[in-house]
Tab-separated table of C-alpha atoms in Angstrom:
chain	number	residue	atom	x	y	z
A	1	THR	CA	-6.183	-16.288	24.383
A	2	GLN	CA	-5.022	-14.061	21.581
A	3	LEU	CA	-1.368	-14.665	20.832
A	4	LEU	CA	0.927	-12.358	18.943
A	5	GLU	CA	4.000	-14.053	17.531
A	6	GLN	CA	6.950	-11.831	16.756
A	7	SER	CA	9.900	-12.816	14.611
A	8	PRO	CA	12.773	-12.900	14.695
A	9	GLN	CA	13.209	-12.938	18.463
A	10	PHE	CA	16.765	-11.556	18.196
A	11	LEU	CA	18.414	-9.583	15.403
A	12	SER	CA	21.953	-8.218	15.293
A	13	ILE	CA	22.957	-6.177	12.261
A	14	GLN	CA	25.527	-3.627	11.136
A	15	GLU	CA	24.820	0.076	10.837
A	16	GLY	CA	23.382	0.931	7.430
A	17	GLU	CA	21.647	-2.400	6.842
A	18	ASN	CA	17.910	-2.781	6.284
A	19	LEU	CA	15.698	-5.092	8.323
A	20	THR	CA	12.129	-6.263	8.701
A	21	VAL	CA	10.455	-7.672	11.790
A	22	TYR	CA	7.102	-9.399	11.818
A	23	CYS	CA	4.094	-9.654	14.082
A	24	ASN	CA	1.568	-12.391	13.359
A	25	SER	CA	-1.657	-13.555	14.937
A	26	SER	CA	-4.600	-15.805	14.184
A	27	SER	CA	-6.913	-13.163	15.678
A	28	VAL	CA	-8.301	-9.972	14.190
A	29	PHE	CA	-7.520	-6.767	16.045
A	30	SER	CA	-9.238	-3.400	15.888
A	31	SER	CA	-5.790	-1.808	15.752
A	32	LEU	CA	-2.182	-2.755	16.142
A	33	GLN	CA	0.522	-0.763	17.849
A	34	TRP	CA	4.305	-0.843	17.695
A	35	TYR	CA	6.428	0.174	20.670
A	36	ARG	CA	10.159	0.501	21.251
A	37	GLN	CA	11.560	-0.251	24.686
A	38	GLU	CA	15.105	0.714	25.653
A	39	PRO	CA	16.939	-0.906	28.582
A	40	GLY	CA	15.653	0.331	31.911
A	41	GLU	CA	12.759	2.200	30.342
A	42	GLY	CA	9.102	1.565	29.710
A	43	PRO	CA	7.789	0.964	26.172
A	44	VAL	CA	7.208	4.058	24.039
A	45	LEU	CA	4.528	4.082	21.354
A	46	LEU	CA	5.862	4.454	17.801
A	47	VAL	CA	2.720	4.067	15.709
A	48	THR	CA	-0.848	2.778	15.624
A	49	VAL	CA	-2.270	1.171	12.479
A	50	VAL	CA	-6.006	0.764	12.186
A	51	THR	CA	-7.068	0.017	8.619
A	52	GLY	CA	-6.289	-3.253	6.827
A	53	GLY	CA	-3.490	-2.658	4.303
A	54	GLU	CA	-2.508	0.617	5.943
A	55	VAL	CA	1.093	1.761	5.593
A	56	LYS	CA	2.613	4.399	7.870
A	57	LYS	CA	6.065	5.916	7.717
A	58	LEU	CA	8.034	7.419	10.563
A	59	LYS	CA	11.339	8.687	9.159
A	60	ARG	CA	13.277	5.497	8.329
A	61	LEU	CA	10.614	3.204	9.822
A	62	THR	CA	7.773	1.811	7.693
A	63	PHE	CA	4.858	0.032	9.333
A	64	GLN	CA	2.291	-2.080	7.499
A	65	PHE	CA	-0.949	-3.615	8.723
A	66	GLY	CA	-2.086	-6.769	6.941
A	67	ASP	CA	-5.212	-6.683	4.814
A	68	ALA	CA	-6.989	-9.025	7.247
A	69	ARG	CA	-5.817	-7.015	10.279
A	70	LYS	CA	-4.113	-10.054	11.791
A	71	ASP	CA	-0.475	-9.274	11.088
A	72	SER	CA	1.936	-6.405	10.742
A	73	SER	CA	5.498	-5.681	9.769
A	74	LEU	CA	8.067	-3.064	10.665
A	75	HIS	CA	10.788	-2.243	8.145
A	76	ILE	CA	13.794	-0.127	9.084
A	77	THR	CA	15.931	1.382	6.354
A	78	ALA	CA	19.616	2.139	6.937
A	79	ALA	CA	19.554	1.141	10.590
A	80	GLN	CA	21.503	3.220	13.088
A	81	PRO	CA	22.860	2.343	16.558
A	82	GLY	CA	20.124	4.543	18.039
A	83	ASP	CA	17.555	2.090	16.683
A	84	THR	CA	18.780	-0.522	19.155
A	85	GLY	CA	16.036	-1.710	21.473
A	86	LEU	CA	13.179	-4.132	22.021
A	87	TYR	CA	10.430	-3.723	19.434
A	88	LEU	CA	7.037	-4.803	20.700
A	89	CYS	CA	3.825	-5.160	18.774
A	90	ALA	CA	0.505	-5.016	20.595
A	91	GLY	CA	-2.952	-5.853	19.333
A	92	ALA	CA	-5.916	-3.891	20.596
A	93	ARG	CA	-9.436	-5.112	21.202
A	94	SER	CA	-11.875	-2.420	22.227
A	95	GLY	CA	-15.175	-2.654	23.984
A	96	GLY	CA	-16.036	0.628	25.657
A	97	SER	CA	-13.915	1.114	28.772
A	98	ASN	CA	-12.612	-2.442	28.473
A	99	TYR	CA	-9.878	-1.576	26.005
A	100	LYS	CA	-7.447	-4.499	26.045
A	101	LEU	CA	-3.919	-4.484	24.663
A	102	THR	CA	-2.095	-7.795	24.147
A	103	PHE	CA	1.656	-7.662	23.631
A	104	GLY	CA	3.949	-9.968	21.717
A	105	LYS	CA	7.278	-11.077	23.201
A	106	GLY	CA	9.208	-8.585	21.129
A	107	THR	CA	12.178	-8.511	18.781
A	108	LEU	CA	15.455	-7.482	20.398
A	109	LEU	CA	17.378	-5.457	17.812
A	110	THR	CA	21.048	-4.594	18.127
A	111	VAL	CA	22.593	-2.277	15.562
A	112	ASN	CA	26.369	-2.367	15.688
A	113	PRO	CA	28.396	0.700	14.629
B	1	GLU	CA	4.281	17.522	31.353
B	2	ALA	CA	5.479	15.037	33.961
B	3	GLY	CA	5.383	11.386	32.954
B	4	VAL	CA	4.200	8.346	34.873
B	5	ALA	CA	6.159	8.112	38.124
B	6	GLN	CA	6.933	4.806	39.803
B	7	SER	CA	8.748	3.811	42.971
B	8	PRO	CA	10.808	2.097	44.058
B	9	ARG	CA	12.851	1.521	40.890
B	10	TYR	CA	14.539	-1.583	42.287
B	11	LYS	CA	13.636	-4.026	45.018
B	12	ILE	CA	15.191	-7.299	46.154
B	13	ILE	CA	13.242	-9.431	48.623
B	14	GLU	CA	13.237	-12.986	49.849
B	15	LYS	CA	10.466	-15.369	48.862
B	16	ARG	CA	7.424	-15.220	51.110
B	17	GLN	CA	8.110	-11.564	51.944
B	18	SER	CA	5.822	-8.763	50.841
B	19	VAL	CA	6.454	-5.768	48.586
B	20	ALA	CA	4.480	-2.744	47.444
B	21	PHE	CA	4.904	-0.592	44.355
B	22	TRP	CA	3.533	2.902	43.933
B	23	CYS	CA	2.444	4.679	40.775
B	24	ASN	CA	1.474	8.284	40.066
B	25	PRO	CA	-0.063	8.575	36.583
B	26	ILE	CA	0.024	11.560	34.276
B	27	SER	CA	-2.229	14.282	35.629
B	28	GLY	CA	-5.795	13.971	34.369
B	29	HIS	CA	-5.451	10.419	33.059
B	30	ALA	CA	-8.501	8.421	34.068
B	31	THR	CA	-7.223	4.989	33.036
B	32	LEU	CA	-4.359	3.329	34.898
B	33	TYR	CA	-2.750	-0.011	34.091
B	34	TRP	CA	-0.346	-2.328	35.874
B	35	TYR	CA	1.657	-4.667	33.646
B	36	GLN	CA	4.101	-7.425	34.546
B	37	GLN	CA	7.065	-7.922	32.197
B	38	ILE	CA	9.143	-11.025	32.784
B	39	LEU	CA	12.611	-11.034	31.215
B	40	GLY	CA	12.400	-11.998	27.548
B	41	GLN	CA	8.653	-11.457	27.307
B	42	GLY	CA	6.263	-8.668	26.459
B	43	PRO	CA	4.220	-6.878	29.118
B	44	LYS	CA	1.209	-8.748	30.483
B	45	LEU	CA	-1.741	-6.782	31.847
B	46	LEU	CA	-2.394	-7.442	35.521
B	47	ILE	CA	-5.104	-4.896	36.249
B	48	GLN	CA	-6.793	-1.913	34.625
B	49	PHE	CA	-8.551	0.897	36.512
B	50	GLN	CA	-10.987	3.449	35.163
B	51	ASN	CA	-10.834	6.226	37.774
B	52	ASN	CA	-11.039	4.246	41.024
B	53	GLY	CA	-12.966	1.284	39.619
B	54	VAL	CA	-11.491	-1.987	38.351
B	55	VAL	CA	-12.201	-2.644	34.658
B	56	ASP	CA	-10.146	-5.800	34.147
B	57	ASP	CA	-8.254	-7.901	36.687
B	58	SER	CA	-8.690	-11.247	34.961
B	59	GLN	CA	-4.936	-11.956	34.889
B	60	LEU	CA	-4.170	-10.773	38.430
B	61	PRO	CA	-3.175	-13.681	40.738
B	62	LYS	CA	-5.581	-12.618	43.420
B	63	ASP	CA	-4.303	-15.059	46.018
B	64	ARG	CA	-1.109	-13.002	46.326
B	65	PHE	CA	-1.495	-9.795	44.311
B	66	SER	CA	-3.682	-6.837	45.175
B	67	ALA	CA	-4.007	-3.340	43.769
B	68	GLU	CA	-5.953	-0.260	44.654
B	69	ARG	CA	-6.574	3.229	43.338
B	70	LEU	CA	-8.598	4.692	46.152
B	71	LYS	CA	-8.940	8.324	45.064
B	72	GLY	CA	-8.718	7.698	41.341
B	73	VAL	CA	-5.191	9.077	41.079
B	74	ASP	CA	-2.257	7.196	42.651
B	75	SER	CA	-2.191	3.430	42.721
B	76	THR	CA	-0.442	0.765	44.755
B	77	LEU	CA	0.318	-2.809	43.693
B	78	LYS	CA	1.111	-5.263	46.489
B	79	ILE	CA	2.498	-8.786	46.397
B	80	GLN	CA	2.194	-10.949	49.495
B	81	PRO	CA	3.714	-13.497	49.801
B	82	ALA	CA	6.181	-13.193	46.932
B	83	LYS	CA	7.327	-16.210	44.908
B	84	LEU	CA	10.482	-16.647	42.857
B	85	GLU	CA	8.450	-16.478	39.638
B	86	ASP	CA	7.266	-12.961	40.559
B	87	SER	CA	10.705	-11.631	39.613
B	88	ALA	CA	9.893	-9.167	36.845
B	89	VAL	CA	9.536	-5.523	35.942
B	90	TYR	CA	6.234	-4.046	37.070
B	91	LEU	CA	5.168	-1.324	34.668
B	92	CYS	CA	2.557	1.246	35.480
B	93	ALA	CA	0.902	3.047	32.585
B	94	SER	CA	-1.863	5.563	32.107
B	95	SER	CA	-4.026	7.018	29.372
B	96	TRP	CA	-6.516	9.874	29.106
B	97	VAL	CA	-9.288	7.339	28.667
B	98	ALA	CA	-9.288	3.687	27.597
B	99	GLY	CA	-8.292	3.485	23.946
B	100	ASN	CA	-6.120	6.575	23.935
B	101	THR	CA	-2.344	6.493	23.805
B	102	ILE	CA	-0.861	4.625	26.755
B	103	TYR	CA	2.157	6.146	28.475
B	104	PHE	CA	4.410	3.858	30.491
B	105	GLY	CA	6.529	4.583	33.517
B	106	GLU	CA	10.122	3.378	33.792
B	107	GLY	CA	9.062	0.341	35.793
B	108	SER	CA	9.844	-1.177	39.166
B	109	TRP	CA	12.335	-4.039	38.984
B	110	LEU	CA	11.613	-6.841	41.450
B	111	THR	CA	13.997	-9.681	42.218
B	112	VAL	CA	12.762	-12.433	44.541
B	113	VAL	CA	15.524	-14.608	45.978
């Protein structure tokens, strides 16, 4: 079983602060995805990282894939209340049509105004 | 473009009763997924279809859960008989093909009392 450990599990910060959440595994993935899930909604894909060491930016969000493709981090600069939600990382293993995505438990972020 | 549609949104049943959830994926998407998300955890894949064939049902509790996608479009997930630990959000998702971006529905919230 491939486990993805996310930390911290809960994070409550003030608007304007910076934060980093982590996703770690002992397994190598072909790619790693980050999702945000808001209450009462399904997860929405934010980004996919594929290459070891890859860094992707999405406005105030910076995603990094570890060199060994086992871990990833998400950094948010100047957090806003709209960033509140459950951040999930998911590791992908592909084998033709048997594309398998394994999710971590998520980091629940609350940004207070 | 319409998203993944699920119904019902909410269901409360007593243990040992049965329940069925329906999913209509995004038009043209060949791959359909059912995930179970227990409160405080990330989604766990129950079953994956490619058109009307099952690709992965290794984590589906087959003694009580069943799913079908007869015509390769809509899908139904059934639980019979339900247990207290089945209380969760059941997320349906679809993608163009396995490995492409996965789009989630809003989920069907099940409470077993």
